[in-house]
mmCIF file of C-alpha atoms in Angstrom:
data_model
loop_
_atom_site.group_PDB
_atom_site.id
_atom_site.type_symbol
_atom_site.label_atom_id
_atom_site.label_comp_id
_atom_site.label_asym_id
_atom_site.label_seq_id
_atom_site.Cartn_x
_atom_site.Cartn_y
_atom_site.Cartn_z
ATOM 1 C CA MET A 1 -16.105 10.434 -5.014
ATOM 2 C CA PHE A 2 -17.335 10.890 -1.416
ATOM 3 C CA VAL A 3 -20.251 8.368 -2.111
ATOM 4 C CA LYS A 4 -17.813 5.724 -3.553
ATOM 5 C CA PHE A 5 -15.535 6.181 -0.533
ATOM 6 C CA VAL A 6 -18.605 5.722 1.896
ATOM 7 C CA SER A 7 -19.682 2.688 -0.225
ATOM 8 C CA THR A 8 -16.204 1.230 0.350
ATOM 9 C CA PHE A 9 -16.518 1.768 4.053
ATOM 10 C CA LYS A 10 -20.040 0.149 4.151
ATOM 11 C CA ASN A 11 -18.883 -2.801 2.053
ATOM 12 C CA SER A 12 -15.936 -3.478 4.550
ATOM 13 C CA THR A 13 -18.254 -2.881 7.456
ATOM 14 C CA LEU A 14 -20.784 -5.581 6.004
ATOM 15 C CA ILE A 15 -17.976 -8.078 5.624
ATOM 16 C CA PHE A 16 -16.931 -7.338 9.340
ATOM 17 C CA VAL A 17 -20.478 -7.814 10.515
ATOM 18 C CA PHE A 18 -20.950 -11.112 8.601
ATOM 19 C CA MET A 19 -17.677 -12.570 9.870
ATOM 20 C CA PHE A 20 -18.264 -11.360 13.449
ATOM 21 C CA GLY A 21 -21.498 -12.927 13.390
ATOM 22 C CA ALA A 22 -20.321 -16.118 12.103
ATOM 23 C CA PHE A 23 -17.445 -16.017 14.674
ATOM 24 C CA THR A 24 -19.757 -15.503 17.658
ATOM 25 C CA GLY A 25 -21.996 -18.213 16.422
ATOM 26 C CA VAL A 26 -19.140 -20.686 16.461
ATOM 27 C CA ILE A 27 -18.094 -19.416 19.938
ATOM 28 C CA GLY A 28 -21.703 -19.792 21.135
ATOM 29 C CA TYR A 29 -22.084 -23.455 19.751
ATOM 30 C CA THR A 30 -18.743 -24.480 21.105
ATOM 31 C CA TYR A 31 -19.652 -23.094 24.624
ATOM 32 C CA ASN A 32 -22.885 -25.222 24.631
ATOM 33 C CA VAL A 33 -21.155 -28.524 23.910
ATOM 34 C CA LEU A 34 -18.283 -27.908 26.348
ATOM 35 C CA SER A 35 -18.035 -29.509 29.761
ATOM 36 C CA ASP A 36 -18.385 -27.261 32.870
ATOM 37 C CA ARG A 37 -14.497 -27.530 33.388
ATOM 38 C CA ASP A 38 -13.726 -26.403 29.741
ATOM 39 C CA LYS A 39 -16.319 -23.616 29.951
ATOM 40 C CA GLN A 40 -14.253 -22.228 32.868
ATOM 41 C CA ILE A 41 -11.010 -22.193 30.652
ATOM 42 C CA LEU A 42 -12.769 -20.878 27.517
ATOM 43 C CA PRO A 43 -12.779 -17.067 28.577
ATOM 44 C CA PHE A 44 -8.976 -17.233 29.067
ATOM 45 C CA LEU A 45 -8.419 -18.567 25.495
ATOM 46 C CA GLY A 46 -11.222 -16.734 23.829
ATOM 47 C CA VAL A 47 -10.374 -13.111 24.939
ATOM 48 C CA PRO A 48 -7.056 -13.136 23.130
ATOM 49 C CA ILE A 49 -8.571 -14.743 19.999
ATOM 50 C CA VAL A 50 -11.399 -12.170 19.994
ATOM 51 C CA LEU A 51 -8.970 -9.305 20.330
ATOM 52 C CA GLY A 52 -6.730 -10.718 17.533
ATOM 53 C CA PHE A 53 -9.851 -11.168 15.375
ATOM 54 C CA PHE A 54 -10.660 -7.515 15.904
ATOM 55 C CA GLY A 55 -7.169 -6.416 15.192
ATOM 56 C CA LEU A 56 -7.107 -8.435 11.814
ATOM 57 C CA ILE A 57 -10.396 -7.034 10.667
ATOM 58 C CA SER A 58 -9.595 -3.472 11.695
ATOM 59 C CA SER A 59 -6.301 -3.590 9.875
ATOM 60 C CA THR A 60 -8.016 -5.064 6.787
ATOM 61 C CA ILE A 61 -10.651 -2.431 6.720
ATOM 62 C CA SER A 62 -8.203 0.504 7.233
ATOM 63 C CA LYS A 63 -6.006 -0.823 4.416
ATOM 64 C CA GLU A 64 -8.820 -1.129 2.110
ATOM 65 C CA ILE A 65 -10.208 2.342 2.774
ATOM 66 C CA ASP A 66 -6.646 3.830 2.494
ATOM 67 C CA GLU A 67 -6.033 2.254 -0.897
ATOM 68 C CA LYS A 68 -9.527 3.266 -2.272
ATOM 69 C CA ALA A 69 -8.982 6.911 -0.982
ATOM 70 C CA LYS A 70 -5.671 7.140 -2.733
ATOM 71 C CA GLU A 71 -6.985 5.765 -5.990
ATOM 72 C CA GLN A 72 -10.002 8.008 -5.989
ATOM 73 C CA GLY A 73 -7.964 11.073 -4.905
ATOM 74 C CA LYS A 74 -5.618 10.678 -7.853
ATOM 75 C CA GLN A 75 -8.598 10.070 -10.288
ATOM 76 C CA PHE A 76 -10.148 13.299 -8.848
ATOM 77 C CA SER A 77 -6.948 15.208 -9.532
ATOM 78 C CA GLU A 78 -6.711 13.994 -13.044
ATOM 79 C CA GLU A 79 -10.171 15.045 -13.774
ATOM 80 C CA LYS A 80 -9.635 18.649 -12.449
ATOM 81 C CA VAL A 81 -6.497 18.916 -14.758
ATOM 82 C CA LYS A 82 -8.611 17.578 -17.464
ATOM 83 C CA ILE A 83 -11.270 20.172 -17.062
ATOM 84 C CA PHE A 84 -8.645 22.875 -16.610
ATOM 85 C CA MET A 85 -6.938 21.992 -19.891
ATOM 86 C CA GLN A 86 -10.290 22.049 -21.815
ATOM 87 C CA GLN A 87 -10.798 25.460 -20.521
ATOM 88 C CA VAL A 88 -7.296 26.490 -21.858
ATOM 89 C CA GLN A 89 -8.166 25.131 -25.299
ATOM 90 C CA LYS A 90 -11.348 27.219 -25.466
ATOM 91 C CA ASP A 91 -9.411 30.273 -24.170
ATOM 92 C CA ALA A 92 -6.783 29.624 -26.832
ATOM 93 C CA GLU A 93 -9.403 29.852 -29.666
ATOM 94 C CA GLU A 94 -10.779 33.102 -28.332
ATOM 95 C CA LEU A 95 -7.209 34.571 -28.154
ATOM 96 C CA LYS A 96 -6.683 33.731 -31.808
ATOM 97 C CA GLN A 97 -9.783 35.651 -32.669
ATOM 98 C CA VAL A 98 -8.667 38.614 -30.627
ATOM 99 C CA VAL A 99 -5.238 38.687 -32.185
ATOM 100 C CA SER A 100 -6.648 38.744 -35.733
ATOM 101 C CA GLU A 101 -8.657 41.846 -34.803
ATOM 102 C CA ILE A 102 -5.741 43.761 -33.340
ATOM 103 C CA PRO A 103 -4.665 46.753 -35.633
ATOM 104 C CA ASN A 104 -1.101 47.544 -36.542
ATOM 105 C CA LEU A 105 0.272 44.062 -36.268
ATOM 106 C CA SER A 106 2.209 42.605 -39.043
ATOM 107 C CA GLU A 107 1.448 39.264 -40.569
ATOM 108 C CA ALA A 108 4.645 37.879 -39.128
ATOM 109 C CA GLN A 109 3.721 39.208 -35.576
ATOM 110 C CA LYS A 110 0.287 37.759 -35.809
ATOM 111 C CA LYS A 111 1.736 34.304 -37.009
ATOM 112 C CA ARG A 112 4.281 34.335 -34.177
ATOM 113 C CA ILE A 113 1.530 35.048 -31.495
ATOM 114 C CA VAL A 114 -0.920 32.470 -33.047
ATOM 115 C CA ARG A 115 1.901 29.828 -32.979
ATOM 116 C CA LYS A 116 2.427 30.540 -29.301
ATOM 117 C CA ILE A 117 -1.264 30.209 -28.672
ATOM 118 C CA SER A 118 -1.374 26.957 -30.551
ATOM 119 C CA ASP A 119 1.407 25.605 -28.283
ATOM 120 C CA LEU A 120 -0.757 26.499 -25.379
ATOM 121 C CA LYS A 121 -3.645 24.673 -26.968
ATOM 122 C CA ASN A 122 -1.699 21.777 -27.578
ATOM 123 C CA ALA A 123 -0.513 21.594 -23.946
ATOM 124 C CA SER A 124 -3.593 19.417 -23.206
ATOM 125 C CA ASP A 125 -2.546 16.719 -25.653
ATOM 126 C CA LYS A 126 1.042 16.824 -24.352
ATOM 127 C CA TYR A 127 -0.352 16.423 -20.758
ATOM 128 C CA GLU A 128 -2.441 13.372 -21.836
ATOM 129 C CA ARG A 129 0.637 11.813 -23.569
ATOM 130 C CA SER A 130 2.889 12.470 -20.673
ATOM 131 C CA SER A 131 0.346 11.073 -18.270
ATOM 132 C CA LYS A 132 -0.069 7.983 -20.225
ATOM 133 C CA ALA A 133 3.664 7.482 -20.590
ATOM 134 C CA ALA A 134 4.240 8.053 -16.893
ATOM 135 C CA LYS A 135 1.912 5.269 -16.023
ATOM 136 C CA ILE A 136 3.765 2.929 -18.384
ATOM 137 C CA ILE A 137 7.058 3.860 -17.141
ATOM 138 C CA ALA A 138 5.940 3.756 -13.410
ATOM 139 C CA LYS A 139 4.429 0.262 -13.999
ATOM 140 C CA TRP A 140 7.889 -0.942 -15.309
ATOM 141 C CA LEU A 141 9.558 0.675 -12.472
ATOM 142 C CA ASP A 142 7.272 -1.107 -10.005
ATOM 143 C CA VAL A 143 8.358 -4.505 -11.282
ATOM 144 C CA LYS A 144 10.460 -6.074 -8.655
ATOM 145 C CA ALA A 145 12.811 -7.637 -11.377
ATOM 146 C CA ASN A 146 13.371 -4.290 -12.963
ATOM 147 C CA LYS A 147 13.931 -2.590 -9.602
ATOM 148 C CA SER A 148 16.708 -5.397 -8.932
ATOM 149 C CA ILE A 149 18.185 -4.756 -12.289
ATOM 150 C CA LEU A 150 18.451 -0.945 -11.660
ATOM 151 C CA ALA A 151 19.870 -1.390 -8.330
ATOM 152 C CA ASN A 152 22.545 -3.909 -9.484
ATOM 153 C CA THR A 153 23.356 -1.646 -12.451
ATOM 154 C CA ALA A 154 23.996 1.161 -9.900
ATOM 155 C CA PHE A 155 26.075 -1.042 -7.595
ATOM 156 C CA LYS A 156 28.296 -2.298 -10.528
ATOM 157 C CA ALA A 157 28.909 1.181 -11.660
ATOM 158 C CA VAL A 158 30.031 2.383 -8.159
ATOM 159 C CA SER A 159 32.200 -0.776 -7.917
ATOM 160 C CA GLU A 160 33.830 -0.093 -11.251
ATOM 161 C CA ALA A 161 34.525 3.603 -10.250
ATOM 162 C CA ASN A 162 36.548 2.239 -7.202
ATOM 163 C CA PHE A 163 34.815 4.346 -4.580
ATOM 164 C CA ASN A 164 35.833 1.670 -2.109
ATOM 165 C CA ILE A 165 32.789 1.878 0.221
ATOM 166 C CA THR A 166 33.618 -0.031 3.394
ATOM 167 C CA GLU A 167 31.497 -2.959 4.441
ATOM 168 C CA LYS A 168 30.413 -0.787 7.427
ATOM 169 C CA TYR A 169 28.458 1.587 5.295
ATOM 170 C CA ARG A 170 27.847 -0.598 2.200
ATOM 171 C CA ASP A 171 24.502 -1.779 3.370
ATOM 172 C CA LYS A 172 23.311 1.664 4.071
ATOM 173 C CA PHE A 173 24.432 2.979 0.780
ATOM 174 C CA ASP A 174 22.807 0.039 -1.103
ATOM 175 C CA GLU A 175 19.506 0.756 0.728
ATOM 176 C CA ASP A 176 19.666 4.492 -0.114
ATOM 177 C CA ILE A 177 19.898 3.640 -3.760
ATOM 178 C CA ARG A 178 17.141 1.371 -3.625
ATOM 179 C CA ASN A 179 15.000 4.160 -1.890
ATOM 180 C CA CYS A 180 16.154 6.516 -4.672
ATOM 181 C CA ILE A 181 14.727 3.974 -7.233
ATOM 182 C CA ASN A 182 11.392 4.128 -5.288
ATOM 183 C CA TRP A 183 11.722 7.939 -5.259
ATOM 184 C CA LEU A 184 12.055 7.939 -9.086
ATOM 185 C CA TYR A 185 8.984 5.582 -9.394
ATOM 186 C CA ALA A 186 6.972 8.179 -7.383
ATOM 187 C CA SER A 187 8.335 11.086 -9.234
ATOM 188 C CA VAL A 188 7.535 9.618 -12.519
ATOM 189 C CA LEU A 189 4.011 8.505 -11.511
ATOM 190 C CA PHE A 190 2.989 12.008 -10.177
ATOM 191 C CA GLY A 191 4.831 13.938 -12.928
ATOM 192 C CA LYS A 192 6.929 16.033 -10.532
ATOM 193 C CA CYS A 193 10.030 15.559 -8.333
ATOM 194 C CA CYS A 194 9.004 14.332 -5.024
ATOM 195 C CA VAL A 195 10.544 15.365 -1.662
ATOM 196 C CA VAL A 196 14.105 14.176 -1.043
ATOM 197 C CA GLU A 197 14.873 13.067 2.505
ATOM 198 C CA GLN A 198 18.438 12.715 3.800
ATOM 199 C CA GLU A 199 17.604 9.830 6.135
ATOM 200 C CA ARG A 200 15.969 7.762 3.319
ATOM 201 C CA HIS A 201 17.976 8.708 0.261
ATOM 202 C CA ALA A 202 21.503 9.634 1.398
ATOM 203 C CA SER A 203 22.023 8.267 4.888
ATOM 204 C CA ALA A 204 25.625 7.214 4.228
ATOM 205 C CA ILE A 205 26.622 10.258 2.258
ATOM 206 C CA ALA A 206 28.837 11.734 5.069
ATOM 207 C CA ASP A 207 30.594 8.518 5.773
ATOM 208 C CA ILE A 208 31.762 7.052 2.360
ATOM 209 C CA PRO A 209 34.674 8.105 -0.122
ATOM 210 C CA GLY A 210 33.571 10.556 -2.676
ATOM 211 C CA LYS A 211 30.535 11.682 -0.630
ATOM 212 C CA TYR A 212 27.780 12.768 -3.251
ATOM 213 C CA GLN A 213 29.962 11.421 -6.178
ATOM 214 C CA ALA A 214 29.076 7.786 -5.425
ATOM 215 C CA TYR A 215 25.401 8.591 -5.503
ATOM 216 C CA GLU A 216 25.912 10.566 -8.786
ATOM 217 C CA THR A 217 27.592 7.563 -10.345
ATOM 218 C CA ALA A 218 24.805 5.281 -9.292
ATOM 219 C CA LEU A 219 21.963 7.420 -10.352
ATOM 220 C CA LYS A 220 23.439 8.312 -13.746
ATOM 221 C CA ALA A 221 23.946 4.542 -14.266
ATOM 222 C CA ILE A 222 20.302 4.018 -13.618
ATOM 223 C CA GLU A 223 19.366 6.802 -16.005
ATOM 224 C CA LYS A 224 21.649 5.550 -18.765
ATOM 225 C CA TYR A 225 20.255 1.925 -18.374
ATOM 226 C CA MET A 226 16.577 3.139 -18.534
ATOM 227 C CA LYS A 227 17.352 5.250 -21.601
ATOM 228 C CA GLU A 228 18.783 2.213 -23.475
ATOM 229 C CA GLN A 229 15.583 0.149 -23.011
ATOM 230 C CA GLU A 230 13.781 -0.056 -26.289
ATOM 231 C CA GLU A 231 10.378 -0.437 -24.614
ATOM 232 C CA LEU A 232 10.921 2.741 -22.530
ATOM 233 C CA LYS A 233 12.488 5.014 -25.168
ATOM 234 C CA PRO A 234 9.191 6.293 -26.793
ATOM 235 C CA GLU A 235 7.583 6.818 -23.415
ATOM 236 C CA LEU A 236 10.524 8.701 -21.825
ATOM 237 C CA GLU A 237 10.267 11.199 -24.733
ATOM 238 C CA LYS A 238 6.769 12.135 -23.787
ATOM 239 C CA LEU A 239 7.356 13.011 -20.177
ATOM 240 C CA PHE A 240 6.765 16.679 -19.287
ATOM 241 C CA VAL A 241 9.420 16.233 -16.507
ATOM 242 C CA THR A 242 12.190 14.301 -18.196
ATOM 243 C CA LEU A 243 14.031 11.384 -16.553
ATOM 244 C CA GLU A 244 17.143 13.438 -16.876
ATOM 245 C CA LYS A 245 15.820 16.414 -15.050
ATOM 246 C CA MET A 246 14.443 14.164 -12.167
ATOM 247 C CA ILE A 247 17.858 12.509 -11.755
ATOM 248 C CA ASP A 248 19.648 15.763 -11.884
ATOM 249 C CA TYR A 249 17.288 17.227 -9.395
ATOM 250 C CA LEU A 250 17.884 14.275 -7.044
ATOM 251 C CA ILE A 251 21.685 14.571 -7.340
ATOM 252 C CA GLU A 252 21.479 18.352 -6.855
ATOM 253 C CA LYS A 253 19.519 17.959 -3.542
ATOM 254 C CA LEU A 254 22.012 15.350 -2.365
ATOM 255 C CA LYS A 255 24.912 17.775 -3.128
ATOM 256 C CA THR A 256 23.426 20.637 -1.340
ATOM 257 C CA ASP A 257 22.055 18.700 1.800
ATOM 258 C CA PRO A 258 23.193 20.576 4.929
ATOM 259 C CA LEU A 259 24.035 17.242 6.768
ATOM 260 C CA LYS A 260 26.501 16.132 4.100
#
């Protein structure tokens, strides 16, 4: 992974060197064909251009490296989990053998223990199914049109519940819900409930009628809509951490926030 990361950095650097060489070549050629008067003006124009050029290239390289590092980091984590689950399967088989050799155990007891070991062994398959399903659901959540539909579904539910959020706080509340949808995307993708931040997910909670209840109504409407989508139903059933648990976790964190 480190070699690939360095390779990415080298590729970006080579692009930078090529572009900078071409850029300086153009500047040199331009300088040679300019009049003496224009040559005196060139430094005043050239410095901002050069600085802007450096800034653009630096930003591009940083973004490329950051994205590549995140991608490879996730792949590395998934590989570690896969190795761990393979070891679990191996240990489960050994446990079955040990159980069969334990004296004074009834057949019913042995079957019960073996069944539990089989569940443990099957955890690897469950993880693979959950991981694949999470990617499909996260991809759906990452589509701009789907995000918009979820947000509008939430806003409609809140409006129909007559919470009467004033115009002063409406924009803050709407932005909170959009951030909650982004939170849901990240939680599904990584298979765990992410950190809930008051400033991002409930900035208007202390100022609107119903406090957390408006957020609960909005989030439950989102959950209901997703569960009704035929393309998502089979994938939602495969998640280790269910959609309902994620939404309930988020609502509970909003309820218990000390700044409420």
